[in-house]
PDB file of C-alpha atoms in Angstrom:
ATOM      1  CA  UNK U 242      67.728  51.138 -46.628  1.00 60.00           C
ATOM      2  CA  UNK U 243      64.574  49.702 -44.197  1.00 64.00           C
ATOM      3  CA  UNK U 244      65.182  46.287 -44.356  1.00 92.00           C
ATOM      4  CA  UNK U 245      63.825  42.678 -43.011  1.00 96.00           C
ATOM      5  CA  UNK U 246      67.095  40.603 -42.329  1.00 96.00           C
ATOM      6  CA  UNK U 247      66.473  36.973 -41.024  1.00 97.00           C
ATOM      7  CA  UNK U 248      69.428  34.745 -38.961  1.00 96.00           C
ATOM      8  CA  UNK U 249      70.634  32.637 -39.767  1.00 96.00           C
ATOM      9  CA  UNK U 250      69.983  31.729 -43.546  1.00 95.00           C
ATOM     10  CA  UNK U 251      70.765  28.685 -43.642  1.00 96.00           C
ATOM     11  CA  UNK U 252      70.630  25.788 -40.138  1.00 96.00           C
ATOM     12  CA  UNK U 253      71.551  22.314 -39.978  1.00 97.00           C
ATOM     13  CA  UNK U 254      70.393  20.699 -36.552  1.00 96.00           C
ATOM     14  CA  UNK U 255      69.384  17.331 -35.324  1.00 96.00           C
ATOM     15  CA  UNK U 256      66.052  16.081 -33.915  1.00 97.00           C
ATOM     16  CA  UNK U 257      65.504  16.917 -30.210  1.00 96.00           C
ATOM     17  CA  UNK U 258      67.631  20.432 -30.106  1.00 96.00           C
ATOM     18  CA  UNK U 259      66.484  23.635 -29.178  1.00 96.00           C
ATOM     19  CA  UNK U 260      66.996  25.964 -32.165  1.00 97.00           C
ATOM     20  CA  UNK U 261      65.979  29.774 -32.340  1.00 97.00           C
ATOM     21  CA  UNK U 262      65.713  31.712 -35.796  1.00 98.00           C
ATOM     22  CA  UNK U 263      65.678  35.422 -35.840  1.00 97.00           C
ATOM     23  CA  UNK U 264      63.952  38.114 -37.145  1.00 98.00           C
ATOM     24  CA  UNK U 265      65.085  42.004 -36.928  1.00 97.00           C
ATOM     25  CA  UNK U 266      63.874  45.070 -38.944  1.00 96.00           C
ATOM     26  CA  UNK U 267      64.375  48.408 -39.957  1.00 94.00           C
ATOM     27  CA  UNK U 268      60.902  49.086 -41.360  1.00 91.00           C
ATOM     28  CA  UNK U 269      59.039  50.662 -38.075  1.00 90.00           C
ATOM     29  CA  UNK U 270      56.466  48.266 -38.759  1.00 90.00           C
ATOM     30  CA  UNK U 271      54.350  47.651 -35.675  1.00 89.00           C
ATOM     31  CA  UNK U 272      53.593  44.016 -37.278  1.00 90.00           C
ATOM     32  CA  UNK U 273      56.039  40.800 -37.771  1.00 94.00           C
ATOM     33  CA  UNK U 274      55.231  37.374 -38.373  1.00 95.00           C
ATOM     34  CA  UNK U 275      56.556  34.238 -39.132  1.00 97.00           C
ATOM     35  CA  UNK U 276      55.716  31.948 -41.965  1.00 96.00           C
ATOM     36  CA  UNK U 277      57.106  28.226 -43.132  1.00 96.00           C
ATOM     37  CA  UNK U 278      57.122  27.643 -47.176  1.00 93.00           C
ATOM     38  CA  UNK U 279      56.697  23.468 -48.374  1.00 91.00           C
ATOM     39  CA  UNK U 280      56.793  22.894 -51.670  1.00 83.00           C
ATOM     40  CA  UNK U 281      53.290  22.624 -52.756  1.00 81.00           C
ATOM     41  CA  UNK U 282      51.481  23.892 -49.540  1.00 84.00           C
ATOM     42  CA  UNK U 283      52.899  27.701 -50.194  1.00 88.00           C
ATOM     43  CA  UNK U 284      53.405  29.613 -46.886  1.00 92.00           C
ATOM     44  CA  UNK U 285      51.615  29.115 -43.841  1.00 93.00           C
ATOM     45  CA  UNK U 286      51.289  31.368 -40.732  1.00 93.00           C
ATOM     46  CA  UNK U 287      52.825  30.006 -37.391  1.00 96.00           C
ATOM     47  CA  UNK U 288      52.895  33.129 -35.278  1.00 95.00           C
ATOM     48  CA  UNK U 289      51.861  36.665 -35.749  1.00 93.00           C
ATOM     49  CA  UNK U 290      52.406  39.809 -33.677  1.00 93.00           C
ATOM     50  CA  UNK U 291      50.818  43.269 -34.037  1.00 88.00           C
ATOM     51  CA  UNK U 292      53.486  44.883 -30.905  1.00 87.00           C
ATOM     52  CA  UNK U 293      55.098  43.743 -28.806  1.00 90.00           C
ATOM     53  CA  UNK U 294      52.116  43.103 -26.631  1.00 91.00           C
ATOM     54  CA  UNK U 295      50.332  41.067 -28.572  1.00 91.00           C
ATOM     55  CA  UNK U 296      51.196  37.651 -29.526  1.00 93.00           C
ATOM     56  CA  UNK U 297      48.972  35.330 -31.245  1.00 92.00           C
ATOM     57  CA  UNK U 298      48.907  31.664 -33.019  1.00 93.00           C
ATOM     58  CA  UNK U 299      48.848  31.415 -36.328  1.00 91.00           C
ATOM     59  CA  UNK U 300      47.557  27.795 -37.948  1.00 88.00           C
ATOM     60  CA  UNK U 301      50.478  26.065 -37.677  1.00 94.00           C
ATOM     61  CA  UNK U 302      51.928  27.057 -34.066  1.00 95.00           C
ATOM     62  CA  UNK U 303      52.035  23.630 -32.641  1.00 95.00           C
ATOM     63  CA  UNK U 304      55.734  22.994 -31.834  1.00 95.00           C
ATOM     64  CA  UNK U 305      56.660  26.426 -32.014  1.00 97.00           C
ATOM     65  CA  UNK U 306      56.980  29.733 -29.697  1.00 97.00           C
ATOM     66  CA  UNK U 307      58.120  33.034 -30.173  1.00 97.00           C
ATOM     67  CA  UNK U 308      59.258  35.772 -28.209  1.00 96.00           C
ATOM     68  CA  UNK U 309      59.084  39.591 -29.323  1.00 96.00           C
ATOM     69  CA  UNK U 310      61.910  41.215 -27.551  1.00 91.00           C
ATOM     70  CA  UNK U 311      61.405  44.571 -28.543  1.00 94.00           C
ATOM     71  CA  UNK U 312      59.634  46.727 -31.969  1.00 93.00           C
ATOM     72  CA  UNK U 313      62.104  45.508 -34.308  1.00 95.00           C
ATOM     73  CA  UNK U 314      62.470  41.909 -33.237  1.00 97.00           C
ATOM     74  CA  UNK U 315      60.859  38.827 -33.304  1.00 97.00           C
ATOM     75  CA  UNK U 316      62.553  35.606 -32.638  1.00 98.00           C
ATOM     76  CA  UNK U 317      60.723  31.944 -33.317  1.00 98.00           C
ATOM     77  CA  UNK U 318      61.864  29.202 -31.654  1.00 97.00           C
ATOM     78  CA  UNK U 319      61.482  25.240 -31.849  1.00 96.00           C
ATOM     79  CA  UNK U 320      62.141  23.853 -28.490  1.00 92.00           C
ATOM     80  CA  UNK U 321      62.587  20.295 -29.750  1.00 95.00           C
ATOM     81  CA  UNK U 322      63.251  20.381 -33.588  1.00 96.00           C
ATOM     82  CA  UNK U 323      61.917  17.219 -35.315  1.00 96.00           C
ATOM     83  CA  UNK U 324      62.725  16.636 -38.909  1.00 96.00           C
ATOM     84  CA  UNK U 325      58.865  17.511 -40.352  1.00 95.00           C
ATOM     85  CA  UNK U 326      60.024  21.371 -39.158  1.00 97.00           C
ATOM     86  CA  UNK U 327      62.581  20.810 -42.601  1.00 96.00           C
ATOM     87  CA  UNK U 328      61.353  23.914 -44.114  1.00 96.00           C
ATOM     88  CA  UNK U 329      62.145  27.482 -45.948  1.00 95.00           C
ATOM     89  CA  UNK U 330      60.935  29.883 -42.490  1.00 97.00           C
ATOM     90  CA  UNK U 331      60.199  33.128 -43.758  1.00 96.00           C
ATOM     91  CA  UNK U 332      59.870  36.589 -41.630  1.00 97.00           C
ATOM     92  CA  UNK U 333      57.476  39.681 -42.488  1.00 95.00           C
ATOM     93  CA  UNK U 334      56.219  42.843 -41.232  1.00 94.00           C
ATOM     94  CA  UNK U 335      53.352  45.142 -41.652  1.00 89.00           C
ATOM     95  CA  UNK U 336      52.349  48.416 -41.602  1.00 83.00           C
ATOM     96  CA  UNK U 337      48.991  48.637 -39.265  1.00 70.00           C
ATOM     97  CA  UNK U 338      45.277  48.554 -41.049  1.00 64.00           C
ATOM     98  CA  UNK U 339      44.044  52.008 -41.552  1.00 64.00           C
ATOM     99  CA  UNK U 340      41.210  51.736 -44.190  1.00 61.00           C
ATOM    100  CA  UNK U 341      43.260  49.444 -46.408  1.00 63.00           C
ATOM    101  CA  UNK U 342      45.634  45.810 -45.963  1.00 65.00           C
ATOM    102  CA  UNK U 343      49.345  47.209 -46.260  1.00 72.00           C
ATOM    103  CA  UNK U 344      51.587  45.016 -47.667  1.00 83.00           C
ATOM    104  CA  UNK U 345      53.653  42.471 -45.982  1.00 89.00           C
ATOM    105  CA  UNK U 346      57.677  43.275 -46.512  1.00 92.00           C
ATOM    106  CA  UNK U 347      59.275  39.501 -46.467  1.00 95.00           C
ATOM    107  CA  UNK U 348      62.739  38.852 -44.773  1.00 96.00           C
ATOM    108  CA  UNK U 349      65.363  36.522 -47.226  1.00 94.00           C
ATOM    109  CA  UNK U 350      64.119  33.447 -45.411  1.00 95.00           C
ATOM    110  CA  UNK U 351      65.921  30.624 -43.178  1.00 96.00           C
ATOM    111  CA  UNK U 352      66.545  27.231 -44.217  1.00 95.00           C
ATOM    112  CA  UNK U 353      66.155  24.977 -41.621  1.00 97.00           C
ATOM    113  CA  UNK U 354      67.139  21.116 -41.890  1.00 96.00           C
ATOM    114  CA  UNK U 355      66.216  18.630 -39.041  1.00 96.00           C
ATOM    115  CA  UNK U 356      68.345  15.543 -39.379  1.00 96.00           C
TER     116      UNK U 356
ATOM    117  CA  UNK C  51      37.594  29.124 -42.794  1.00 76.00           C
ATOM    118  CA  UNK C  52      39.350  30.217 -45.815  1.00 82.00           C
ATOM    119  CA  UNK C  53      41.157  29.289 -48.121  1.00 89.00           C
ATOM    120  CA  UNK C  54      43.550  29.762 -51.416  1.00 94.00           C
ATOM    121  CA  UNK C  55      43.869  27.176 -54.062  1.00 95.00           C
ATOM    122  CA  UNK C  56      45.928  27.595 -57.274  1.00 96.00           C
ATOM    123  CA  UNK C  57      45.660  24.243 -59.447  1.00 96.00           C
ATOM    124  CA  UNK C  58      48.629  24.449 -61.549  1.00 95.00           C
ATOM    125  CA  UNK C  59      51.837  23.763 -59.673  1.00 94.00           C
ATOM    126  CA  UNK C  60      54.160  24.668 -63.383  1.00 96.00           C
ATOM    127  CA  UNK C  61      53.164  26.796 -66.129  1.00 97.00           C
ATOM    128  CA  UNK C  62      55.243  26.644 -68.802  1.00 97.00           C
ATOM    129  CA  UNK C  63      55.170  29.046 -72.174  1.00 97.00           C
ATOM    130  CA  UNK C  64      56.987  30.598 -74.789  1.00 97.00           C
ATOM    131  CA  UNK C  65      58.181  34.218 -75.215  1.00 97.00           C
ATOM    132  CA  UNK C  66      55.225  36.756 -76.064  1.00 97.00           C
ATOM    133  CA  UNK C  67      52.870  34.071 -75.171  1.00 97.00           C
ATOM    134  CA  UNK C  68      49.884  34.859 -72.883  1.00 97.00           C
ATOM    135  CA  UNK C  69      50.158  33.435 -69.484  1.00 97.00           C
ATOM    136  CA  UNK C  70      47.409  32.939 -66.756  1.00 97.00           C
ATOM    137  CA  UNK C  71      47.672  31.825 -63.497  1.00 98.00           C
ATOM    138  CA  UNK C  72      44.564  30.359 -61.592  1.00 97.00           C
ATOM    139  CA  UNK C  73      43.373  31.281 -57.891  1.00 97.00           C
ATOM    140  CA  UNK C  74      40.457  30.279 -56.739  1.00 97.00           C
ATOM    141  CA  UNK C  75      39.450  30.942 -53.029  1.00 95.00           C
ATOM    142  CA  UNK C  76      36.571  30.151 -50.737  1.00 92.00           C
ATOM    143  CA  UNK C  77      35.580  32.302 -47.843  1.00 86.00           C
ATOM    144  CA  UNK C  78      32.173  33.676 -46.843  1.00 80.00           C
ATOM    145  CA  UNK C  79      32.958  37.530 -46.331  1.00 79.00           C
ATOM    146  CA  UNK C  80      34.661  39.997 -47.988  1.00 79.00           C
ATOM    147  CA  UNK C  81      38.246  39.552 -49.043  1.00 83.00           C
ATOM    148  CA  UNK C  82      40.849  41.405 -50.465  1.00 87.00           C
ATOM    149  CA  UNK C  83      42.947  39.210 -52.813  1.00 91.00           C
ATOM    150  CA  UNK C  84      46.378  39.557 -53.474  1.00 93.00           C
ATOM    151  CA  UNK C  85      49.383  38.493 -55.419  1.00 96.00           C
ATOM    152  CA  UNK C  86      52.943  37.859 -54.586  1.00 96.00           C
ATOM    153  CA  UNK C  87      55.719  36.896 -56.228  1.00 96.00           C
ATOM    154  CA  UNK C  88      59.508  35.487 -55.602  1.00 94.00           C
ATOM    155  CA  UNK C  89      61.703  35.600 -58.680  1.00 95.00           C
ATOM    156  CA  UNK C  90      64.956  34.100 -58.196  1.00 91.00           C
ATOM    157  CA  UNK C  91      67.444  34.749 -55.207  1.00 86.00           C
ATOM    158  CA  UNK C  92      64.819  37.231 -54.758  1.00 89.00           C
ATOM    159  CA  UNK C  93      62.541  38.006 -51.366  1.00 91.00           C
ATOM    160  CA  UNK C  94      58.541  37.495 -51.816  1.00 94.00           C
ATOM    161  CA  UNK C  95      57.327  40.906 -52.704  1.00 93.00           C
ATOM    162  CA  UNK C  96      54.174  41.954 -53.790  1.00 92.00           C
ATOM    163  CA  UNK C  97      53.031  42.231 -57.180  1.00 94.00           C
ATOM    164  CA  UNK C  98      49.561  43.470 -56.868  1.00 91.00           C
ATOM    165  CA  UNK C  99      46.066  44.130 -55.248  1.00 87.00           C
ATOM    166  CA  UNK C 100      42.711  44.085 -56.466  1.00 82.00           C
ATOM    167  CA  UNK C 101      41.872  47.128 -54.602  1.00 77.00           C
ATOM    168  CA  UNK C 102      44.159  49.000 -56.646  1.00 76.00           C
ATOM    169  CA  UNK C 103      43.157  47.448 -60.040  1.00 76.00           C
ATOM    170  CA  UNK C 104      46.021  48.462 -61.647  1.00 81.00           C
ATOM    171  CA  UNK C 105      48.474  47.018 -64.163  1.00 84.00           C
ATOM    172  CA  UNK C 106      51.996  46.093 -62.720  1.00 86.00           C
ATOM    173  CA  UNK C 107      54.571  44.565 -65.128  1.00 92.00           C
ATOM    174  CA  UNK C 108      52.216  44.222 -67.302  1.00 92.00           C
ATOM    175  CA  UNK C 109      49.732  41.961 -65.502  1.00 94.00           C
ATOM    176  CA  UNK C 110      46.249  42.415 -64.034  1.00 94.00           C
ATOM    177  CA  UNK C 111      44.394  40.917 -61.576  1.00 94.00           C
ATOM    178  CA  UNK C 112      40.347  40.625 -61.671  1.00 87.00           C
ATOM    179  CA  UNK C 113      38.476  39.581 -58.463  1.00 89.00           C
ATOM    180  CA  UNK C 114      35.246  37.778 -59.521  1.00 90.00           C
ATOM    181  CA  UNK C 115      33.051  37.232 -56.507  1.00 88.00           C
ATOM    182  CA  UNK C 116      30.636  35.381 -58.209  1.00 90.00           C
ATOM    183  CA  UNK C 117      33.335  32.469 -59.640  1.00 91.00           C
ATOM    184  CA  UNK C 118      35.648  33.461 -56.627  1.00 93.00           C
ATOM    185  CA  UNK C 119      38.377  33.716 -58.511  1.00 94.00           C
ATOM    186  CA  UNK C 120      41.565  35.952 -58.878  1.00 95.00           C
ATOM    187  CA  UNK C 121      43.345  35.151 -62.268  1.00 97.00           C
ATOM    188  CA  UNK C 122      46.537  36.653 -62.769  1.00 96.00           C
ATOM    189  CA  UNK C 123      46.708  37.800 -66.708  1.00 96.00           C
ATOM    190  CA  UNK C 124      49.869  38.753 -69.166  1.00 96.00           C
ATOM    191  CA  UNK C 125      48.757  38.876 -72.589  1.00 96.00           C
ATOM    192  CA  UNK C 126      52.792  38.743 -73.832  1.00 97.00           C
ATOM    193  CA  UNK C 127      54.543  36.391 -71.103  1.00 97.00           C
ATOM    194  CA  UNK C 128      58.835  37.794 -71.230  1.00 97.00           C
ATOM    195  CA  UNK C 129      61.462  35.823 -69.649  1.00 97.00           C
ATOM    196  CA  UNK C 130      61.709  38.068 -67.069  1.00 96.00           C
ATOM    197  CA  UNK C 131      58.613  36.951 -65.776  1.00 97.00           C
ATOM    198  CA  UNK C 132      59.720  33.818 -65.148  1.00 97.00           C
ATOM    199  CA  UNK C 133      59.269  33.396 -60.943  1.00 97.00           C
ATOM    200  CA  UNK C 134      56.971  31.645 -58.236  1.00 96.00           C
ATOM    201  CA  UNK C 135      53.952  33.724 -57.929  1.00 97.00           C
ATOM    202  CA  UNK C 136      51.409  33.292 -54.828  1.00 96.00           C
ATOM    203  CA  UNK C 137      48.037  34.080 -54.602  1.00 96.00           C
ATOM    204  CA  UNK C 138      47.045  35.492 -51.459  1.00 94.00           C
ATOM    205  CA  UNK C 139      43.555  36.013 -49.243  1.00 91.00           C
ATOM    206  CA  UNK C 140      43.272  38.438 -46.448  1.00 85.00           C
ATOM    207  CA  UNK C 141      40.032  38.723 -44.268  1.00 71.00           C
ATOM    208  CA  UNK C 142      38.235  42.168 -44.721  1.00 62.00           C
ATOM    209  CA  UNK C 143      37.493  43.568 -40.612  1.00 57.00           C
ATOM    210  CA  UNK C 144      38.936  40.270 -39.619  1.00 57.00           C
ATOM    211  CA  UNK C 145      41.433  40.621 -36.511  1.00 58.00           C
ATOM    212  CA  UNK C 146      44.730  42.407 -38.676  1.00 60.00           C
ATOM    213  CA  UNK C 147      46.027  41.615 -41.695  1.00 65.00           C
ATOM    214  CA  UNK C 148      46.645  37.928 -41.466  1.00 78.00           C
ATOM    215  CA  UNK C 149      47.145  36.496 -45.290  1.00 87.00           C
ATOM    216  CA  UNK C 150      46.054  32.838 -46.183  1.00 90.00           C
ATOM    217  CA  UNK C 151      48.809  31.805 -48.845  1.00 93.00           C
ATOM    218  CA  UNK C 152      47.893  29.278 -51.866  1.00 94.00           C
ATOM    219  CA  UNK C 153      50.376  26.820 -52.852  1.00 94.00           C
ATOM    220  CA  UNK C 154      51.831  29.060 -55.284  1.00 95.00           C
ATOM    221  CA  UNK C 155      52.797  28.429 -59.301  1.00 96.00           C
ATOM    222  CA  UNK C 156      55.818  28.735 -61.131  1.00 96.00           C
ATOM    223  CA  UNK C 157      56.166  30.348 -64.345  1.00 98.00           C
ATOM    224  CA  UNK C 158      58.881  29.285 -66.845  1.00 97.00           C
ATOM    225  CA  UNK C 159      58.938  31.357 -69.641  1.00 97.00           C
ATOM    226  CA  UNK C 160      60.669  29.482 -72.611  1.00 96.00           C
ATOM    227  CA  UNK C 161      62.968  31.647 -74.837  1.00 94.00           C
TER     228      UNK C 161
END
């Protein structure tokens, strides 16, 4: 079954480390992004990427970067993890525009804790 | 720029109850408007468009351009319903499809 798995689910790590959250599918979506969920702010966008040619910010990219290694994965990383990053990270893909917005296919999420 | 409000962080009713969750949005163009939801130990999926102005699970979804609003509507609220729901904004000819989230509400549907 095309899927959107995320690693890991759940990540303990303390302020200062390098951490890297991953994001593979089985969709053949051309698009993946990467989201964080706070309680009471809903999901925002940190990174988006339509291939793997084309990276772009999303509004929240400060103290993030990610790296699309191939079609099927897209990795975010925080390259020093301080404890505001405490958050629910979400994955999703796309389908590409053609006349209509396809709907975005969510991974299970990673909980990340900065301590 | 845009953006998604939904004003009630809990909505809480009974059984066969109607239910209606509030999203406003603001954004100069044309949007499509969507909604999401995450039930339990579930992944976000989506529940509807308005493109599509269909009835899924039993709720619709009316854009109103000129209050620039996109309730979501279930005239007989089951416990199944019971979930986070998310309305969502995406920019019509904008640069891909790039959603603007609100803050999202969660139903409780009382037995």
């Amino acid at each position: 079954d095309a899927d959107v798995t995320q690693t890991p689910r759940n990540r303990i790590t303390k302020t200062g480390k390098r951490i890297m959250l991953e994001c593979s599918q089985t969709k053949g979506h051309d698009r993946m992004y990467w989201y964080r969920q706070d309680p009471g702010l809903g999901l925002r966008l940190i990174y988006y990427s339509f291939d793997v040619k084309d990276i772009n910010k999303g509004e929240i990219s400060d103290g993030y970067s990610v790296s699309r290694q191939a079609q099927a994965k897209f990795s975010l990383s925080l390259e020093s993890a301080i404890p505001n990053q405490t958050a629910l990270y979400f994955c999703a893909t796309s389908a590409p525009d053609r006349g209509q917005t396809y709907e975005q296919y969510f991974g299970p999420g990673t909980r990340l804790t900065v301590t | 720029a845009q953006r998604v409000t939904q004003p009630e962080k809990l909505l809480s009713v009974f059984k066969g109850a109607p239910v209606e969750l509030k999203c406003n949005y603001s954004y100069s163009g044309s949007p499509e408007l969507f909604w999401y939801v995450q039930y339990s130990r579930q992944r976000l999926q989506l529940l509807l468009r308005h493109i599509s102005r269909e009835s899924i699970k039993g709720f619709t979804a009316d854009l109103n351009k000129g209050e620039t609003s996109f309730h979501l509507k279930k005239p007989f609220a089951q416990e199944e319903d019971s979930a986070m729901y998310y309305c969502a904004l995406n920019r019509v000819k904008a640069a891909g499809n790039k959603l603007t989230f609100g803050g999202g509400t969660r139903v409780l549907v009382k037995p």
